[in-house]
N, C-alpha and C. Protein backbone atom coordinates (compact mmCIF):
# COMPACT_ATOMS: atom_id res chain seq x y z
N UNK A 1 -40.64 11.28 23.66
CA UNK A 1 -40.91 12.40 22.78
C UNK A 1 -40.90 13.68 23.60
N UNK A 2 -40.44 14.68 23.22
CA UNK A 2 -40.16 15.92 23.66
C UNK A 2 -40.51 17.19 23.07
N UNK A 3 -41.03 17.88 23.85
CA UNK A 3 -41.60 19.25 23.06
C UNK A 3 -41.80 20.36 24.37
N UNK A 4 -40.59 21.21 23.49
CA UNK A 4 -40.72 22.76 24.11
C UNK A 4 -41.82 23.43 25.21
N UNK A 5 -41.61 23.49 26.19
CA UNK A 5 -42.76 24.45 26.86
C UNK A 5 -43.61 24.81 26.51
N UNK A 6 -42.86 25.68 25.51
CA UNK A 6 -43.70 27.30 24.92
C UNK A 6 -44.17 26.04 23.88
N UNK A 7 -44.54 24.59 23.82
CA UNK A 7 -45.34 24.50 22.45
C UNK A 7 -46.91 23.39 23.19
N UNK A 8 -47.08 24.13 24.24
CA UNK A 8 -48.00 23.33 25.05
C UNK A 8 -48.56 24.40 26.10
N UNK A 9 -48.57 25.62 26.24
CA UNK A 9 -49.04 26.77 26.60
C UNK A 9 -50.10 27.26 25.54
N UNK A 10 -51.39 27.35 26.53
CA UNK A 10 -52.41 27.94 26.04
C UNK A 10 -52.25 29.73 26.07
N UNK A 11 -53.32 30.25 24.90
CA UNK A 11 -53.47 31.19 24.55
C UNK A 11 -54.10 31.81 25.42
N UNK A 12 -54.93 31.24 26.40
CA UNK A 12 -55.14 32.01 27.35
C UNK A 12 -55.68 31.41 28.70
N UNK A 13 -55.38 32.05 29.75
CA UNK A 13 -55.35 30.72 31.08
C UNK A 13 -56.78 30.54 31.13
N UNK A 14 -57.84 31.40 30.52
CA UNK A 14 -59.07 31.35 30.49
C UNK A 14 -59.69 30.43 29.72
N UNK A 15 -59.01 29.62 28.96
CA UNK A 15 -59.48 29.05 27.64
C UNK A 15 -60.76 27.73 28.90
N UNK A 16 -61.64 27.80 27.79
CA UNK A 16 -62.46 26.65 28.83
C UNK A 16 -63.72 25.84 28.05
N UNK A 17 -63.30 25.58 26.54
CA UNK A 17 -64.12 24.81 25.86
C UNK A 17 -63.90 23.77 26.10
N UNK A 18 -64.40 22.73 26.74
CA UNK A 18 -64.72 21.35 26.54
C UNK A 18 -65.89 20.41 26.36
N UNK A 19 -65.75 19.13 27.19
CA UNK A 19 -67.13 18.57 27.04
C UNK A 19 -66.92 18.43 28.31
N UNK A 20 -68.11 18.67 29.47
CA UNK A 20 -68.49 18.82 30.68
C UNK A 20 -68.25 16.90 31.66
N UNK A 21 -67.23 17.15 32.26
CA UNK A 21 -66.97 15.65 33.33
C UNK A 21 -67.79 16.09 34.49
N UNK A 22 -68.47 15.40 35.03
CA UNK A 22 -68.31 15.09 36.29
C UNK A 22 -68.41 13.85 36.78
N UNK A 23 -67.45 13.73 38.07
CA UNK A 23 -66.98 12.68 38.76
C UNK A 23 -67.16 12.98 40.26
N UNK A 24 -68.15 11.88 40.75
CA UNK A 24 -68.43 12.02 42.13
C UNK A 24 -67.07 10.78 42.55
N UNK A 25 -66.92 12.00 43.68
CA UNK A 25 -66.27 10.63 44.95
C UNK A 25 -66.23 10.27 46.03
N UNK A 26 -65.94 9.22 46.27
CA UNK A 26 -65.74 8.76 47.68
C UNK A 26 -64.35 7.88 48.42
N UNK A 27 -64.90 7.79 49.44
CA UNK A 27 -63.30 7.84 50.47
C UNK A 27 -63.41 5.81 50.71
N UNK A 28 -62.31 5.44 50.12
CA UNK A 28 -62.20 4.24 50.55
C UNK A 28 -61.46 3.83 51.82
N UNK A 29 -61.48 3.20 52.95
CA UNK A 29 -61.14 3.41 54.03
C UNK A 29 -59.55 3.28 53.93
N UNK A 30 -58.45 4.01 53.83
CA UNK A 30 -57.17 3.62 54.08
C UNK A 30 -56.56 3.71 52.49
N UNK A 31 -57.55 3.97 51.63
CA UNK A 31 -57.13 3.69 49.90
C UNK A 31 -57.14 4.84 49.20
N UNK A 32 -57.33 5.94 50.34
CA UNK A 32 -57.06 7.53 49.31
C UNK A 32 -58.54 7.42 48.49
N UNK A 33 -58.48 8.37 47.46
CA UNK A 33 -59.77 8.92 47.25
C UNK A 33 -60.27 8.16 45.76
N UNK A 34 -60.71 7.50 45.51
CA UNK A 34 -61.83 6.34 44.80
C UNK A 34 -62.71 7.18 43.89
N UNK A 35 -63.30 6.95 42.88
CA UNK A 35 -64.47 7.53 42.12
C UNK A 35 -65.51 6.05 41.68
N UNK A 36 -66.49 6.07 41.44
CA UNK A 36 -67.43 4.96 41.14
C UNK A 36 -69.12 5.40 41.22
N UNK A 37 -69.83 4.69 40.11
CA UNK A 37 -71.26 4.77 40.71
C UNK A 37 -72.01 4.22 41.83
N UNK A 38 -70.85 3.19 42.27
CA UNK A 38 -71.40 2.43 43.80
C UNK A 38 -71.34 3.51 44.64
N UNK A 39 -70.28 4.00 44.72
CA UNK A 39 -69.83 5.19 45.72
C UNK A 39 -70.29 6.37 46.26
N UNK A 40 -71.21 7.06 44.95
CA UNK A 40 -72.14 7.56 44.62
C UNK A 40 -73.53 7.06 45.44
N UNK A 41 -73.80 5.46 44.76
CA UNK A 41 -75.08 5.09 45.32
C UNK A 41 -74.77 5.29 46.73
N UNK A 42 -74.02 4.24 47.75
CA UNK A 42 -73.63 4.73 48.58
C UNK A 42 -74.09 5.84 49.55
N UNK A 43 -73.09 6.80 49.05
CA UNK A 43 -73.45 7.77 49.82
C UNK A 43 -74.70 8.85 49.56
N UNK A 44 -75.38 8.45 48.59
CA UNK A 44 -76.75 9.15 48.39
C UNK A 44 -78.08 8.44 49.34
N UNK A 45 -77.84 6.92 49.33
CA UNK A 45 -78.65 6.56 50.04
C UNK A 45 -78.37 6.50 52.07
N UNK A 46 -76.84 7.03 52.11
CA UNK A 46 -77.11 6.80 53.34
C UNK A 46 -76.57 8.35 54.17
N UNK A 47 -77.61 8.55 54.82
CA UNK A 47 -77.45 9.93 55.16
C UNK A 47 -77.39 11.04 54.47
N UNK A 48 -78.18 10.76 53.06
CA UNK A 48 -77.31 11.91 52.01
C UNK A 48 -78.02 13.36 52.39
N UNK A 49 -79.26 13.06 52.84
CA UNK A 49 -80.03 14.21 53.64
C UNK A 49 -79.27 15.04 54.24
N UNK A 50 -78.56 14.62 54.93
CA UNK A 50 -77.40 15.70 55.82
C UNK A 50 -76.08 15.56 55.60
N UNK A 51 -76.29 15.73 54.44
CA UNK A 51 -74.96 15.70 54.00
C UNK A 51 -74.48 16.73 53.25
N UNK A 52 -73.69 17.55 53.12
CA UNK A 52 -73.22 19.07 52.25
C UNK A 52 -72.56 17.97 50.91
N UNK A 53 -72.71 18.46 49.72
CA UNK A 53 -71.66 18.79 48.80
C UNK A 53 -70.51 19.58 48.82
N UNK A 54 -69.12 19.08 48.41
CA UNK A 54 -68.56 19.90 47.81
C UNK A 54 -67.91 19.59 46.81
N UNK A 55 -67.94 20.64 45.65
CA UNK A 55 -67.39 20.18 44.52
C UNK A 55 -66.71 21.34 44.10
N UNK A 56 -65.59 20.67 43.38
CA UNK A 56 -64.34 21.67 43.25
C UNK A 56 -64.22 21.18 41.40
N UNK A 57 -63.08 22.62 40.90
CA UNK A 57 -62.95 22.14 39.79
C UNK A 57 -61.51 21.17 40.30
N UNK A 58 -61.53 21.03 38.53
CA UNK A 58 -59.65 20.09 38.24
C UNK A 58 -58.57 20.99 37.77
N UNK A 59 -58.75 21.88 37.05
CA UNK A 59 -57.70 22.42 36.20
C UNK A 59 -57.17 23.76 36.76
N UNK A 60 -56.40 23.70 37.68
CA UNK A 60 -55.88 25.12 38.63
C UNK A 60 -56.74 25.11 39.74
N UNK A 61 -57.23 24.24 40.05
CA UNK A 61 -57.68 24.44 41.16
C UNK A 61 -57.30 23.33 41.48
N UNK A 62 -57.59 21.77 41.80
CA UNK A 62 -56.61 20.69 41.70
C UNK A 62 -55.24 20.63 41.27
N UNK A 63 -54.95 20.92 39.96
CA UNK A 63 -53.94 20.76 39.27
C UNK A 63 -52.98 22.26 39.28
N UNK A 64 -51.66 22.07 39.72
CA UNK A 64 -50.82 23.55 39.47
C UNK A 64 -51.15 24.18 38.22
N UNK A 65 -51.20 23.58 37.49
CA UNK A 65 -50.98 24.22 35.92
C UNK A 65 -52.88 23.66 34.81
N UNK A 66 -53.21 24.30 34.15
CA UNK A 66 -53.89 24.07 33.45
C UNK A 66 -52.96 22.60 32.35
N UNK A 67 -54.30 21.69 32.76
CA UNK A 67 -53.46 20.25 31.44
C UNK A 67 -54.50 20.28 30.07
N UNK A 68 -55.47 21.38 29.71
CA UNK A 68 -55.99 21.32 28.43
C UNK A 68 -55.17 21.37 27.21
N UNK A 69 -53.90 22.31 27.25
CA UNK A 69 -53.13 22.51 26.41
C UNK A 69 -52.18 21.03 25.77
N UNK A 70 -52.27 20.48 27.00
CA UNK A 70 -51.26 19.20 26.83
C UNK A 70 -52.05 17.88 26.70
N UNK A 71 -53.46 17.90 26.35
CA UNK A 71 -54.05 17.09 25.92
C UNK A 71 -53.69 16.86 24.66
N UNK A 72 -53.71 17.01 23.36
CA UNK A 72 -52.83 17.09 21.96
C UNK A 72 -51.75 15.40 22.12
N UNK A 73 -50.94 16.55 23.07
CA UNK A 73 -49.57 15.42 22.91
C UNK A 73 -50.02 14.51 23.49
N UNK A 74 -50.52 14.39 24.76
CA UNK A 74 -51.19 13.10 25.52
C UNK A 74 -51.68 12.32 24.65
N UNK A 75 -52.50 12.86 23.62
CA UNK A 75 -53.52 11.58 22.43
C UNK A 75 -52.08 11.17 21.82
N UNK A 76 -51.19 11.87 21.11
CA UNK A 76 -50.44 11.36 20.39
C UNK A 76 -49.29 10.52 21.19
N UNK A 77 -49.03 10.89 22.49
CA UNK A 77 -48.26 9.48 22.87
C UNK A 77 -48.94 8.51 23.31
N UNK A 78 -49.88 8.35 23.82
CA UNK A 78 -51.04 7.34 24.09
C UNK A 78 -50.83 6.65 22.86
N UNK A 79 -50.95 7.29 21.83
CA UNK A 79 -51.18 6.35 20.59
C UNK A 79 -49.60 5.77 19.99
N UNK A 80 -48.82 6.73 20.33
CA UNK A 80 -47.33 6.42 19.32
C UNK A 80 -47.37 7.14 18.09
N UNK A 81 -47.98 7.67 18.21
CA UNK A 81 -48.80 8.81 16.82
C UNK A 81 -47.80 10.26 16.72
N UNK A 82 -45.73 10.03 17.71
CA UNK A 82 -45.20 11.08 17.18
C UNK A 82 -45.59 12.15 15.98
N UNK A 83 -45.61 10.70 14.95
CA UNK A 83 -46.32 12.00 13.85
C UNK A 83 -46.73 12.80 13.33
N UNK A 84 -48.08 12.70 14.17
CA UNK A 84 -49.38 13.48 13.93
C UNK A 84 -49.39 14.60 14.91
N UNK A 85 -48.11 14.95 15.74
CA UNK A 85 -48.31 15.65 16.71
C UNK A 85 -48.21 17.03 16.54
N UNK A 86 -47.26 17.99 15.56
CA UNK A 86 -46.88 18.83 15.32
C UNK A 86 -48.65 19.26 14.32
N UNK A 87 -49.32 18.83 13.68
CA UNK A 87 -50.33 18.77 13.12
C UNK A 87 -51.48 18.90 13.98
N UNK A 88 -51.35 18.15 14.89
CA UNK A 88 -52.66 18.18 15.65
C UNK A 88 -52.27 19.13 16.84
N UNK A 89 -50.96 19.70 17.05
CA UNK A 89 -51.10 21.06 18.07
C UNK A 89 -51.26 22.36 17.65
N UNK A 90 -51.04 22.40 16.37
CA UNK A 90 -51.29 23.38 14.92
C UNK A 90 -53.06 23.34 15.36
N UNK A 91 -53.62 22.43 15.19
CA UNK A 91 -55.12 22.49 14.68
C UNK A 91 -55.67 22.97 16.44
N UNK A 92 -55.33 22.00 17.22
CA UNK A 92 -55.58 22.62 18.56
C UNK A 92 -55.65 23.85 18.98
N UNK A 93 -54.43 24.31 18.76
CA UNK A 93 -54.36 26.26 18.84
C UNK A 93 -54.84 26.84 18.11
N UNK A 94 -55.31 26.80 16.96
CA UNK A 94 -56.19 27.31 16.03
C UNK A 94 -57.87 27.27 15.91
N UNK A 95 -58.28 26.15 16.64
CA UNK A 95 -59.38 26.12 17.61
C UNK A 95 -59.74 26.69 18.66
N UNK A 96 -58.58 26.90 19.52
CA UNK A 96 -58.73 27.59 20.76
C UNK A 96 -59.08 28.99 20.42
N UNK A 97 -58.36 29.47 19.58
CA UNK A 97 -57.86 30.89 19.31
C UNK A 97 -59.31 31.17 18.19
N UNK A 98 -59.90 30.13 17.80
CA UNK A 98 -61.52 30.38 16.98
C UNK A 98 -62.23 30.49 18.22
N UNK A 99 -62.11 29.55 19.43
CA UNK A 99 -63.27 29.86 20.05
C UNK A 99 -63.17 31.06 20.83
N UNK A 100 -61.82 31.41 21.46
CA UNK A 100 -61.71 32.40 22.08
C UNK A 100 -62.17 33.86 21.28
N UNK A 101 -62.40 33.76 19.99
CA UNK A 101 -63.27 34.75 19.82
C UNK A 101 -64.36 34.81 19.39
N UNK A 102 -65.33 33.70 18.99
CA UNK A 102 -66.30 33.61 19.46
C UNK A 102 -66.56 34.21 20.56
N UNK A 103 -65.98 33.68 21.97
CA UNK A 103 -66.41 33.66 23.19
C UNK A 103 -66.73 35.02 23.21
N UNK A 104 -65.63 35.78 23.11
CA UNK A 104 -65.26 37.67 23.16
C UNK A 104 -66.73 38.06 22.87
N UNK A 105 -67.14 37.70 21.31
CA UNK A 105 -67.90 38.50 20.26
C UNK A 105 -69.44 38.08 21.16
N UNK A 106 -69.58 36.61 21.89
CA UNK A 106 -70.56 36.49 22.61
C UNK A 106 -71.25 37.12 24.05
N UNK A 107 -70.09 37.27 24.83
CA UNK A 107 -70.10 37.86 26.02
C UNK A 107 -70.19 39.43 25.02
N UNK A 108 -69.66 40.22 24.40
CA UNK A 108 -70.48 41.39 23.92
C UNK A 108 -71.75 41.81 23.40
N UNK A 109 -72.19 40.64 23.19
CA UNK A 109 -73.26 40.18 22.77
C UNK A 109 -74.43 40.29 23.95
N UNK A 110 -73.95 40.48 24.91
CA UNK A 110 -75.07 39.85 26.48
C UNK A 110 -75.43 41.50 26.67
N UNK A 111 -77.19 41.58 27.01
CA UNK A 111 -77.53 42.67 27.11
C UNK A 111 -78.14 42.09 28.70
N UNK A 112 -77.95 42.19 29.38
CA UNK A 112 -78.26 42.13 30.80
C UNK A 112 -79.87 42.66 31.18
N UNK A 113 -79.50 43.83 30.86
CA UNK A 113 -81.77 44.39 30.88
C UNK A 113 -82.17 43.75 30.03
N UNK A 114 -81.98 42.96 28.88
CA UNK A 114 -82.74 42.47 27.97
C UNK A 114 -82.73 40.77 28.04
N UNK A 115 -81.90 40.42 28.54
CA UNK A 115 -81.55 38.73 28.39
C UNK A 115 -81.81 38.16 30.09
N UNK A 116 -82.97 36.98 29.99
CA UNK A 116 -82.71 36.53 31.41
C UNK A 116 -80.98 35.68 31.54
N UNK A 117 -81.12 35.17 33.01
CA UNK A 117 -79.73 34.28 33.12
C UNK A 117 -79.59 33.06 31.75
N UNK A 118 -80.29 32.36 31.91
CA UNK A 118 -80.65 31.18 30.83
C UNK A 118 -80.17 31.59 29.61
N UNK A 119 -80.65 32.68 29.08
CA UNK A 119 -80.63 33.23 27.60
C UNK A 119 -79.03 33.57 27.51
N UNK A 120 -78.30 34.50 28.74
CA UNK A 120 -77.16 34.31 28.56
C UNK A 120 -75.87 33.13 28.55
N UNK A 121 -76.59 32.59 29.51
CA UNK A 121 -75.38 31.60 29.70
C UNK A 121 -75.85 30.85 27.95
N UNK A 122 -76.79 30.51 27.43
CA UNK A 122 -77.25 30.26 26.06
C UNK A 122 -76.41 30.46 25.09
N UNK A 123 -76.68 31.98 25.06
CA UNK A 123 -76.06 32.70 23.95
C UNK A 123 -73.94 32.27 24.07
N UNK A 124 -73.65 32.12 25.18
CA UNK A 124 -72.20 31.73 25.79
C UNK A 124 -71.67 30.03 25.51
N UNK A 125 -72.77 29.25 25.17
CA UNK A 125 -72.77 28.06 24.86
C UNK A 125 -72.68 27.80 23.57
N UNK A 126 -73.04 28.37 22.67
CA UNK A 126 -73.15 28.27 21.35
C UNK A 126 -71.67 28.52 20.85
N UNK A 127 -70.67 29.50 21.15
CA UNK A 127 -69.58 29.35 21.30
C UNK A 127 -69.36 27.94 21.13
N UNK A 128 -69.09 27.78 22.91
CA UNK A 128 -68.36 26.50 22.98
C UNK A 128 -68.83 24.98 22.14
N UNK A 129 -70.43 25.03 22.00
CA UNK A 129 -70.58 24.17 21.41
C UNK A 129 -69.97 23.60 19.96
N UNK A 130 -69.94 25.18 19.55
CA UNK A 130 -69.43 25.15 17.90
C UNK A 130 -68.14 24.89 17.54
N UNK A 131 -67.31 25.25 18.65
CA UNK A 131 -65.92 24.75 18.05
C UNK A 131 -65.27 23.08 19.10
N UNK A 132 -66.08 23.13 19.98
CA UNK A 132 -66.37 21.29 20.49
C UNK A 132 -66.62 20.48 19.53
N UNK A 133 -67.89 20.71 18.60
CA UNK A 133 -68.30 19.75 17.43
C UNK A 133 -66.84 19.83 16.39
N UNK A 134 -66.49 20.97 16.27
CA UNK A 134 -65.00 20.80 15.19
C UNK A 134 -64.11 19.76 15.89
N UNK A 135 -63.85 20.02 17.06
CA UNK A 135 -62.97 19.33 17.87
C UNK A 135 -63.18 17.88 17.99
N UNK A 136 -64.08 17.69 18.04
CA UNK A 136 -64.83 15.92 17.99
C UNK A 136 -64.47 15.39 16.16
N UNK A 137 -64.99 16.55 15.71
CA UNK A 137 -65.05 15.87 13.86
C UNK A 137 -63.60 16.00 13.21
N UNK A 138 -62.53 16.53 14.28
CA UNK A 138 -61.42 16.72 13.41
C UNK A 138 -60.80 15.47 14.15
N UNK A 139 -60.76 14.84 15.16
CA UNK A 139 -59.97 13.55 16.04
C UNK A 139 -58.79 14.05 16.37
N UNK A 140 -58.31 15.14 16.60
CA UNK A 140 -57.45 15.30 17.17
C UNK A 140 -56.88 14.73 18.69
N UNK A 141 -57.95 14.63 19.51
CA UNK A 141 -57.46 14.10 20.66
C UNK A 141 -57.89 12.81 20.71
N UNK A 142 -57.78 12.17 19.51
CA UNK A 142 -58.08 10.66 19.52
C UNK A 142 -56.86 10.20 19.99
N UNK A 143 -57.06 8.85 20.91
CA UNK A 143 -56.12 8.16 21.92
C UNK A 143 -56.30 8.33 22.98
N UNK A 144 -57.25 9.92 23.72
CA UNK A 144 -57.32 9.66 25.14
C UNK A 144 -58.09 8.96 25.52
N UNK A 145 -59.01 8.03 25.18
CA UNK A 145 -59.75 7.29 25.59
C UNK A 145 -59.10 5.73 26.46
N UNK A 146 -58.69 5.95 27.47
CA UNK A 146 -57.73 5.25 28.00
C UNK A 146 -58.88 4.73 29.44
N UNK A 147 -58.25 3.68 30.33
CA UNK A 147 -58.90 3.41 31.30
C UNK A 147 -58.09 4.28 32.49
N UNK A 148 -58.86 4.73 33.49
CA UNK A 148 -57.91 5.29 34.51
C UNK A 148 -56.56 4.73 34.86
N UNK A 149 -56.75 3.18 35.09
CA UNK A 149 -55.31 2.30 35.65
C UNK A 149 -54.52 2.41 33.95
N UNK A 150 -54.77 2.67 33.08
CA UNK A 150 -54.18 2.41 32.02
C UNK A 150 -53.02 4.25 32.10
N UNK A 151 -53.71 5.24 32.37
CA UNK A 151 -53.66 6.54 32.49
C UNK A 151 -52.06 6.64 33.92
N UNK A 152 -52.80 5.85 34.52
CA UNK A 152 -51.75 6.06 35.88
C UNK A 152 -50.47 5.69 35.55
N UNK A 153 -50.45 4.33 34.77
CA UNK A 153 -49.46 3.53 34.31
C UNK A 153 -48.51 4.83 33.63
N UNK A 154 -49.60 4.99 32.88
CA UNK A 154 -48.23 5.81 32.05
C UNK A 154 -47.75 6.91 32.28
N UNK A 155 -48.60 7.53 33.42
CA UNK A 155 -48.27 8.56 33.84
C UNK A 155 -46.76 8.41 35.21
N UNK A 156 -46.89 7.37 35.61
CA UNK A 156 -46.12 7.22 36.87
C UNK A 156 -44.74 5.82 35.95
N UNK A 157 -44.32 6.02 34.35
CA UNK A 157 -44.01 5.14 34.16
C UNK A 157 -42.42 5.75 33.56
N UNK A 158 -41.59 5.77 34.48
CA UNK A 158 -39.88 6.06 34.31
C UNK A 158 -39.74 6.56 33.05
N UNK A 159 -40.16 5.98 31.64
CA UNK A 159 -40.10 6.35 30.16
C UNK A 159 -41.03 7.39 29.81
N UNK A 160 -41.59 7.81 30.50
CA UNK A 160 -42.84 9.28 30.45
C UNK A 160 -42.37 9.91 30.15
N UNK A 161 -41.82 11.36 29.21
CA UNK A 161 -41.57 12.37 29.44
C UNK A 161 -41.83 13.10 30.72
N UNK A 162 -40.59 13.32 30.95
CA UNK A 162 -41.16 14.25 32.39
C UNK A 162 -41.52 15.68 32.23
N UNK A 163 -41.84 15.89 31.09
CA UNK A 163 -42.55 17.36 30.91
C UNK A 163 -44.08 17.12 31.30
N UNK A 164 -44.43 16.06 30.63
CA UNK A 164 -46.17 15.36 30.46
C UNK A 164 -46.41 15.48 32.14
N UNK A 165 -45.17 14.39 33.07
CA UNK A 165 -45.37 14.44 34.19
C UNK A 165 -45.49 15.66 34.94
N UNK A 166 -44.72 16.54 34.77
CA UNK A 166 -44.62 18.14 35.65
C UNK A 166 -45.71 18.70 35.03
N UNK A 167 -46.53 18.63 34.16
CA UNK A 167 -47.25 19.28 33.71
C UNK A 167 -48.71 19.45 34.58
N UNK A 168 -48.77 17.60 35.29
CA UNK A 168 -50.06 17.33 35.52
C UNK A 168 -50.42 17.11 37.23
N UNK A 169 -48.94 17.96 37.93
CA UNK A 169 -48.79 17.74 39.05
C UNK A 169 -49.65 18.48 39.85
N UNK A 170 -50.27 17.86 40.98
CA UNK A 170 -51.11 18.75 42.10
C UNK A 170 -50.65 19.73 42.83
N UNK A 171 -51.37 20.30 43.28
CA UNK A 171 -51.14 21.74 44.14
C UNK A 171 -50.62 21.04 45.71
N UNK A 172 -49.96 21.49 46.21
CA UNK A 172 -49.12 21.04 47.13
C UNK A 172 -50.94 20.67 48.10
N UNK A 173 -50.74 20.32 49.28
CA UNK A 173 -51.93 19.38 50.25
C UNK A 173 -53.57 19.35 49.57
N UNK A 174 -53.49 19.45 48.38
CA UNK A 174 -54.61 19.27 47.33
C UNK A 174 -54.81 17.88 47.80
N UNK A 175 -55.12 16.54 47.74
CA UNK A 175 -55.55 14.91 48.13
C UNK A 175 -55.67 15.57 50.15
N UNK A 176 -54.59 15.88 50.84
CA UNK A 176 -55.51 16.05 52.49
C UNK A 176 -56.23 16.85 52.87
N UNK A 177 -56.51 17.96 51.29
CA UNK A 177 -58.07 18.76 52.11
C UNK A 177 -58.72 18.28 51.50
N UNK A 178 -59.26 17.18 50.03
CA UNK A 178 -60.05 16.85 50.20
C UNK A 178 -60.45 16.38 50.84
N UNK A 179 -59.59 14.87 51.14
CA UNK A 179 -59.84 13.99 52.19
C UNK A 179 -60.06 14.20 53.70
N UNK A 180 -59.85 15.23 53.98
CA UNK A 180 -60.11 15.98 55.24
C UNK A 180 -61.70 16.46 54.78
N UNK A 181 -61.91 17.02 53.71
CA UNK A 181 -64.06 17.17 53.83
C UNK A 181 -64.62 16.13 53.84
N UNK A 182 -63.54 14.75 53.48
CA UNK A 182 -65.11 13.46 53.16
C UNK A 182 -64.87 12.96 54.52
N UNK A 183 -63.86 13.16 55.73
CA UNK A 183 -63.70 12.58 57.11
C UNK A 183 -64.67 13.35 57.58
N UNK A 184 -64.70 14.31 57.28
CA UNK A 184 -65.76 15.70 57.84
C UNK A 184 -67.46 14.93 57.66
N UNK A 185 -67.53 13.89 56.45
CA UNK A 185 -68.72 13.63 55.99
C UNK A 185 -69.07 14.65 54.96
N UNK A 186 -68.47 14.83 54.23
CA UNK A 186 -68.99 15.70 53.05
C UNK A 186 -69.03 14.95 51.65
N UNK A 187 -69.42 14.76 50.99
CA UNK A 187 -69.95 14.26 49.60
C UNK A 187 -68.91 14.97 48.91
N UNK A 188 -68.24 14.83 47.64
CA UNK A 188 -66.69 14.88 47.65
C UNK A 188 -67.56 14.96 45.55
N UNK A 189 -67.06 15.77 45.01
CA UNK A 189 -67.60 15.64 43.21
C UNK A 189 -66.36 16.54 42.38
N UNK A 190 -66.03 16.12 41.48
CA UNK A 190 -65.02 17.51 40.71
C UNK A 190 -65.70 17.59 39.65
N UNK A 191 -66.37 18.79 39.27
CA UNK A 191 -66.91 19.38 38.03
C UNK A 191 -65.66 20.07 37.10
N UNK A 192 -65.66 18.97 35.87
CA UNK A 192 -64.42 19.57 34.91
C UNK A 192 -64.91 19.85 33.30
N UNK A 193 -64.70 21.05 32.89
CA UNK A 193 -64.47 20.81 31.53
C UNK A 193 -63.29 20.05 30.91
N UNK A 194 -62.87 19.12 31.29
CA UNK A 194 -61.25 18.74 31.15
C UNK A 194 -61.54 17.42 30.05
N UNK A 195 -61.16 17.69 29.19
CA UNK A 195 -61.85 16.65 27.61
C UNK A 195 -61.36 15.19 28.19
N UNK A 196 -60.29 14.81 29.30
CA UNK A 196 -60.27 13.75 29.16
C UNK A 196 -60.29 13.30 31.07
N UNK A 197 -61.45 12.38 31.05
CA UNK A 197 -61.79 11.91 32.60
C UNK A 197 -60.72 10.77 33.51
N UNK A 198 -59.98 10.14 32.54
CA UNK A 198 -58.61 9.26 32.73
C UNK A 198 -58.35 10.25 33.41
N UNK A 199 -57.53 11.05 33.09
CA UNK A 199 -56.43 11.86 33.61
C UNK A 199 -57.02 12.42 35.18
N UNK A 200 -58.01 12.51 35.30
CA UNK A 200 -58.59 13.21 36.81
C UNK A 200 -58.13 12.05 37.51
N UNK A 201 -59.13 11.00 37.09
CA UNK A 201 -58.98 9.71 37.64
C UNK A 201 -57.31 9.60 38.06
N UNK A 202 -56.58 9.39 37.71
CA UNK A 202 -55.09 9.27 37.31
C UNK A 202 -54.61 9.83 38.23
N UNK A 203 -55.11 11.44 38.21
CA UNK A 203 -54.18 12.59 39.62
C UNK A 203 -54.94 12.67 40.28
N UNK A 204 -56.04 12.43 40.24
CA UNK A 204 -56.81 13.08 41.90
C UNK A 204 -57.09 11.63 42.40
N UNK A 205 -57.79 10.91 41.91
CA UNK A 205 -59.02 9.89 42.38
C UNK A 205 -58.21 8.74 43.32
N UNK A 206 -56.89 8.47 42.61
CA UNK A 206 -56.14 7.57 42.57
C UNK A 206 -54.50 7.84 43.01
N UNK A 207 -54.65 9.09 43.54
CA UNK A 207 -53.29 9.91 44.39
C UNK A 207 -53.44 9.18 45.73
């Protein structure tokens, strides 16, 4: 299945409603970079005292390109759901483009002498929360619920569209500086709004 560029470009590179991932990781010896709650336990119980965090996002900072936009089609080929696709990238952009002004009308909203931090970032949440709950009650990105090895498969699988593929490609030595902080001994986490945790798994965890 195939679809235009321009029909998988977000409205704005800022767009950043989701539901909040995070994924700690760790370094398997010789196996590239791993995610797990062992891994986690792990390295919390041993030495975690002196140990730095670092945590990076996924989406332009990992990834060349923002992949929120191309979540849509992802549910619908995951599923075989051609169908539903022209429909559910209609409803997608029309969400985005609700919350993105929300967002506007909220951040004008922020009186700085009058609002502690809390109250703002608050008032900035209600936004996102409100058009997340649409996003959950409409199923549009139903199908990403995939297992990571299920995610890789299809991502690394000859019959892929290779738009899906170029879409979700890393930033050129993105996998040897991480892996260069966890040789360092650094505690290794990616904080994403990125609606679907397969797909990290998929390009980062498992690169």
């Amino acid at each position: 299945m195939a679809i235009p560029p321009s029909a998988i470009k977000s409205a704005s590179s800022n767009f950043v409603w989701a539901s909040v991932t995070i994924i700690i990781m760790g370094l398997a010896p010789l196996e590239g970079l791993v995610s797990g709650a062992a891994d986690y336990t792990a390295a919390t119980n041993k030495n975690a005292h002196c140990r730095g965090w670092l945590v990076v996002d996924f989406d332009g900072t990992c990834t060349a390109r923002d992949t929120t936009p191309l979540l849509p089609w992802l549910a619908c080929v995951l599923q075989d759901r051609g169908d539903l696709l022209e429909e559910r990238m209609h409803m997608f952009r029309a969400l985005e483009e609700e919350f993105l002004a929300l967002y506007s009308r909220a951040k004008q909203s922020i009186c700085p002498t009058k609002m502690s931090l809390d109250e703002a970032l608050d008032t900035l949440d209600q936004a996102s929360n409100e058009v997340t709950a649409k996003v959950s009650a409409s199923r549009i990105l139903q199908g990403l619920h995939v297992t990571p090895e299920e995610m890789r498969t299809f991502l690394q699988n000859e019959k892929t569209d290779k738009s899906i593929q170029d879409h979700v490609q890393l930033l050129p030595e993105c996998i040897s500086v991480l892996s260069r902080a966890q040789q360092c001994n650094w505690n290794l986490g990616i904080l994403s709004i990125n609606w679907c945790p397969a797909l990290i798994h998929a390009t980062v965890l498992h690169s």
